[in-house]
Short mmCIF file of C-alpha atoms in Angstrom, two decimals:
data_model
loop_
_atom_site.label_atom_id
_atom_site.label_comp_id
_atom_site.label_asym_id
_atom_site.label_seq_id
_atom_site.Cartn_x
_atom_site.Cartn_y
_atom_site.Cartn_z
CA MET J 1168 91.53 32.09 178.47
CA LYS J 1169 90.13 31.74 174.99
CA SER J 1170 87.58 34.43 174.08
CA THR J 1171 83.95 33.41 173.66
CA ASN J 1172 83.32 36.45 171.44
CA PRO J 1173 82.97 35.15 167.86
CA PHE J 1174 84.32 38.37 166.43
CA ALA J 1175 87.32 38.25 168.74
CA ALA J 1176 87.96 34.78 167.36
CA LEU J 1177 87.56 36.15 163.86
CA PHE J 1178 90.10 38.89 164.47
CA GLY J 1179 92.61 36.59 166.11
CA ARG J 1180 95.98 38.32 166.10
CA SER J 1181 95.60 39.81 162.66
CA PRO J 1182 93.33 42.67 161.53
CA PHE J 1183 93.54 41.27 158.00
CA ARG J 1184 91.39 38.25 158.74
CA PRO J 1185 88.16 40.26 159.15
CA ILE J 1186 89.10 42.32 156.07
CA GLN J 1187 89.34 39.03 154.16
CA ALA J 1188 86.15 37.71 155.77
CA HIS J 1189 84.34 40.89 154.76
CA MET J 1190 85.57 40.65 151.18
CA ARG J 1191 84.46 37.02 150.92
CA VAL J 1192 80.91 38.04 151.82
CA VAL J 1193 81.10 40.97 149.39
CA VAL J 1194 82.16 38.59 146.61
CA GLU J 1195 79.27 36.27 147.52
CA CYS J 1196 76.91 39.25 147.36
CA VAL J 1197 78.08 40.31 143.91
CA ALA J 1198 77.96 36.71 142.67
CA GLU J 1199 74.17 36.92 142.97
CA VAL J 1200 73.91 39.89 140.59
CA PRO J 1201 74.02 37.94 137.27
CA ALA J 1202 71.05 35.81 138.38
CA LEU J 1203 69.24 39.04 139.19
CA PHE J 1204 69.67 40.28 135.63
CA GLN J 1205 68.83 36.87 134.19
CA ALA J 1206 65.52 37.07 136.08
CA LEU J 1207 64.98 40.49 134.51
CA LEU J 1208 65.62 39.09 131.03
CA ASP J 1209 63.30 36.15 131.73
CA GLY J 1210 60.58 38.45 133.03
CA ASP J 1211 60.52 36.38 136.23
CA ARG J 1212 59.38 38.77 138.97
CA ALA J 1213 59.38 36.10 141.68
CA LYS J 1214 62.99 35.20 140.92
CA LEU J 1215 63.88 38.88 140.76
CA GLU J 1216 62.46 39.45 144.25
CA ALA J 1217 64.19 36.32 145.56
CA GLN J 1218 67.55 37.46 144.22
CA LYS J 1219 67.01 40.89 145.74
CA ALA J 1220 66.41 39.26 149.14
CA VAL J 1221 69.61 37.22 148.84
CA ILE J 1222 71.66 40.26 147.88
CA PHE J 1223 70.20 42.35 150.70
CA ASP J 1224 70.99 39.58 153.20
CA LYS J 1225 74.57 39.33 151.96
CA GLU J 1226 74.98 43.09 152.11
CA GLN J 1227 73.72 43.11 155.68
CA ALA J 1228 76.14 40.34 156.60
CA ALA J 1229 78.98 42.38 155.11
CA ASP J 1230 77.81 45.43 157.08
CA GLU J 1231 77.91 43.49 160.34
CA ILE J 1232 81.51 42.46 159.74
CA LYS J 1233 82.39 46.01 158.69
CA ASN J 1234 80.88 47.53 161.82
CA GLN J 1235 82.61 45.02 164.09
CA LEU J 1236 85.90 45.66 162.36
CA ARG J 1237 85.59 49.42 162.68
CA GLY J 1238 84.80 49.04 166.37
CA HIS J 1239 87.61 46.63 167.17
CA LEU J 1240 90.43 47.60 164.83
CA PRO J 1241 93.46 48.49 166.97
CA LYS J 1242 94.61 52.07 166.77
CA SER J 1243 98.20 50.94 166.49
CA LEU J 1244 99.41 47.83 164.77
CA LEU J 1245 102.68 46.03 165.15
CA MET J 1246 103.16 46.02 161.42
CA PRO J 1247 103.91 48.60 158.72
CA VAL J 1248 100.27 49.28 157.91
CA ASP J 1249 98.38 52.44 158.72
CA ARG J 1250 94.95 51.95 160.32
CA ARG J 1251 93.48 54.48 157.88
CA ASP J 1252 94.73 52.46 154.92
CA LEU J 1253 92.90 49.38 156.20
CA LEU J 1254 89.74 51.40 156.74
CA ASP J 1255 90.05 52.75 153.18
CA VAL J 1256 90.27 49.19 151.83
CA LEU J 1257 87.27 48.22 153.93
CA ALA J 1258 85.28 51.22 152.65
CA MET J 1259 86.00 50.32 149.02
CA GLN J 1260 85.00 46.71 149.63
CA ASP J 1261 81.81 47.85 151.31
CA SER J 1262 80.96 50.12 148.38
CA ILE J 1263 80.88 47.04 146.13
CA ALA J 1264 78.18 45.39 148.26
CA ASP J 1265 76.31 48.70 148.61
CA THR J 1266 76.24 49.06 144.83
CA ALA J 1267 74.94 45.51 144.37
CA GLN J 1268 72.20 46.34 146.84
CA ASP J 1269 71.35 49.58 144.99
CA ILE J 1270 71.09 47.67 141.71
CA ALA J 1271 68.83 45.02 143.25
CA GLY J 1272 66.63 47.66 144.82
CA LEU J 1273 66.26 49.64 141.60
CA LEU J 1274 65.48 46.56 139.50
CA THR J 1275 62.69 45.50 141.83
CA GLU J 1276 61.23 48.92 142.59
CA ARG J 1277 60.95 49.96 138.95
CA ARG J 1278 59.85 47.77 136.09
CA PHE J 1279 62.58 47.70 133.46
CA GLU J 1280 62.01 46.52 129.91
CA VAL J 1281 65.22 45.50 128.18
CA PRO J 1282 65.59 47.49 124.92
CA PRO J 1283 66.11 45.42 121.74
CA GLY J 1284 69.68 44.25 121.23
CA MET J 1285 70.81 45.09 124.75
CA ALA J 1286 70.26 41.75 126.50
CA GLU J 1287 73.50 40.07 125.45
CA PRO J 1288 75.85 43.04 125.99
CA LEU J 1289 74.08 43.76 129.28
CA MET J 1290 74.81 40.29 130.63
CA ALA J 1291 78.34 40.45 129.26
CA LEU J 1292 78.94 43.70 131.16
CA VAL J 1293 77.42 42.31 134.35
CA ASN J 1294 79.54 39.16 134.22
CA ARG J 1295 82.75 41.06 133.46
CA CYS J 1296 82.13 43.43 136.36
CA VAL J 1297 81.64 40.40 138.61
CA ASP J 1298 84.99 39.14 137.30
CA THR J 1299 86.67 42.30 138.59
CA CYS J 1300 85.19 41.74 142.06
CA ASN J 1301 86.34 38.12 142.07
CA HIS J 1302 89.81 39.26 141.05
CA ALA J 1303 89.88 41.86 143.81
CA GLY J 1304 88.85 39.13 146.25
CA LYS J 1305 91.80 36.98 145.17
CA ILE J 1306 94.14 39.92 145.78
CA ILE J 1307 92.73 40.45 149.28
CA GLU J 1308 93.40 36.77 150.03
CA GLU J 1309 97.10 37.52 149.44
CA LEU J 1310 97.20 39.90 152.42
CA ASP J 1311 98.51 37.32 154.88
CA GLU J 1312 101.39 36.43 152.58
CA LEU J 1313 102.13 40.11 152.07
CA VAL J 1314 102.40 40.69 155.81
CA GLU J 1315 104.69 37.70 156.30
CA MET J 1316 106.95 39.02 153.55
CA GLY J 1317 106.89 42.56 154.97
CA PHE J 1318 105.15 43.86 151.84
CA ARG J 1319 108.29 43.17 149.86
CA GLY J 1320 109.77 40.52 147.61
CA ARG J 1321 108.21 38.10 145.16
CA GLU J 1322 104.83 38.13 146.90
CA ALA J 1323 104.58 41.92 146.62
CA SER J 1324 105.53 41.74 142.93
CA GLN J 1325 102.90 39.09 142.34
CA VAL J 1326 100.21 41.26 143.96
CA GLU J 1327 101.31 44.25 141.88
CA GLU J 1328 100.88 42.12 138.76
CA MET J 1329 97.44 41.02 139.96
CA VAL J 1330 96.47 44.66 140.51
CA ALA J 1331 97.67 45.52 137.00
CA ASP J 1332 95.50 42.71 135.62
CA LEU J 1333 92.57 44.07 137.64
CA ASN J 1334 93.09 47.50 136.06
CA LYS J 1335 92.97 45.92 132.59
CA ILE J 1336 89.73 44.08 133.34
CA GLU J 1337 88.21 47.29 134.69
CA ASP J 1338 89.25 49.08 131.49
CA GLU J 1339 87.34 46.42 129.54
CA THR J 1340 84.22 47.08 131.60
CA ASP J 1341 84.52 50.81 130.91
CA GLU J 1342 84.49 50.15 127.15
CA MET J 1343 81.66 47.63 127.47
CA GLY J 1344 79.63 50.13 129.49
CA MET J 1345 80.17 52.87 126.91
CA GLN J 1346 79.11 50.55 124.09
CA LEU J 1347 75.97 49.64 126.00
CA ALA J 1348 75.21 53.31 126.62
CA ARG J 1349 75.64 54.02 122.90
CA SER J 1350 73.15 51.26 122.13
CA LEU J 1351 70.76 52.79 124.64
CA PHE J 1352 71.07 56.30 123.23
CA ALA J 1353 70.59 54.99 119.70
CA GLN J 1354 67.10 53.91 120.77
CA GLU J 1355 66.17 56.90 122.90
CA ASP J 1356 63.65 58.21 120.35
CA SER J 1357 61.59 55.05 120.88
CA MET J 1358 61.80 55.20 124.68
CA SER J 1359 60.52 57.55 127.33
CA ALA J 1360 63.05 60.01 128.67
CA VAL J 1361 62.56 58.56 132.15
CA SER J 1362 63.34 55.04 130.93
CA VAL J 1363 66.50 56.24 129.22
CA MET J 1364 67.55 58.02 132.42
CA PHE J 1365 67.01 54.96 134.60
CA TRP J 1366 68.74 52.64 132.15
CA TYR J 1367 71.73 54.98 132.01
CA GLN J 1368 71.83 55.05 135.81
CA LEU J 1369 71.69 51.27 135.89
CA ILE J 1370 74.57 50.93 133.42
CA GLN J 1371 76.64 53.31 135.55
CA TRP J 1372 75.93 51.34 138.72
CA ILE J 1373 76.93 48.07 137.06
CA GLY J 1374 80.19 49.73 136.05
CA ASP J 1375 80.63 51.00 139.61
CA LEU J 1376 81.01 47.38 140.76
CA ALA J 1377 84.18 47.19 138.69
CA ASP J 1378 85.28 50.71 139.66
CA TYR J 1379 85.17 49.95 143.38
CA ALA J 1380 86.88 46.58 142.84
CA GLU J 1381 89.68 48.42 141.05
CA LYS J 1382 89.95 50.87 143.95
CA VAL J 1383 90.41 47.94 146.36
CA GLY J 1384 93.40 46.86 144.30
CA ASP J 1385 94.74 50.41 144.08
CA ARG J 1386 94.61 50.78 147.88
CA LEU J 1387 96.61 47.58 148.28
CA ARG J 1388 99.15 48.82 145.77
CA LEU J 1389 99.59 51.92 147.96
CA LEU J 1390 100.17 49.68 150.98
CA ILE J 1391 102.93 47.90 149.12
CA ALA J 1392 104.47 51.16 147.92
CA ARG J 1393 104.76 52.42 151.51
#
């Protein structure tokens, strides 16, 4: 008899489907972050609050999938994948959505004024960090193929190349974040110490989006290596 539980249908016979479903929602959540910062640059508080609401809703949707997955993930799998490895991938994916939520919360709870000259590099950093999350999402979509190929062969090599590309993009975001921080510190004499502190925190959280996306790729590389 076919299950009437929607999550049972989601799981099907593969634990990778909910991992992929979770990552798709995470990617959707992060995709809302650039509009959040654009609202900040435009000084549009209503849009800022609306974007926060969208991001919070997406994060909650991701949490629901995560919690269902944790509760239903089999303790033994008929495939060469350790349950803990899958939970590690899930945790890294979830950290991406959590960070997007933290950013949205901070931007709405405290009024930020964008220091002169930082608008363009700020948006560039945000968009490049979103690129890393999109790239990690594409890698997660390769999971089914990886399983079919037994984590070996051309498909495994292709994923390893995708992970290497992800590492390069993340390296770019590191440099962009450091340049933005330098621009911030160059203006610290004209800003309050509290503003500098919050801006630095914000820059770090934006970079964390890329850091966690990179860790998703690194976890998958470990799966292949085993």
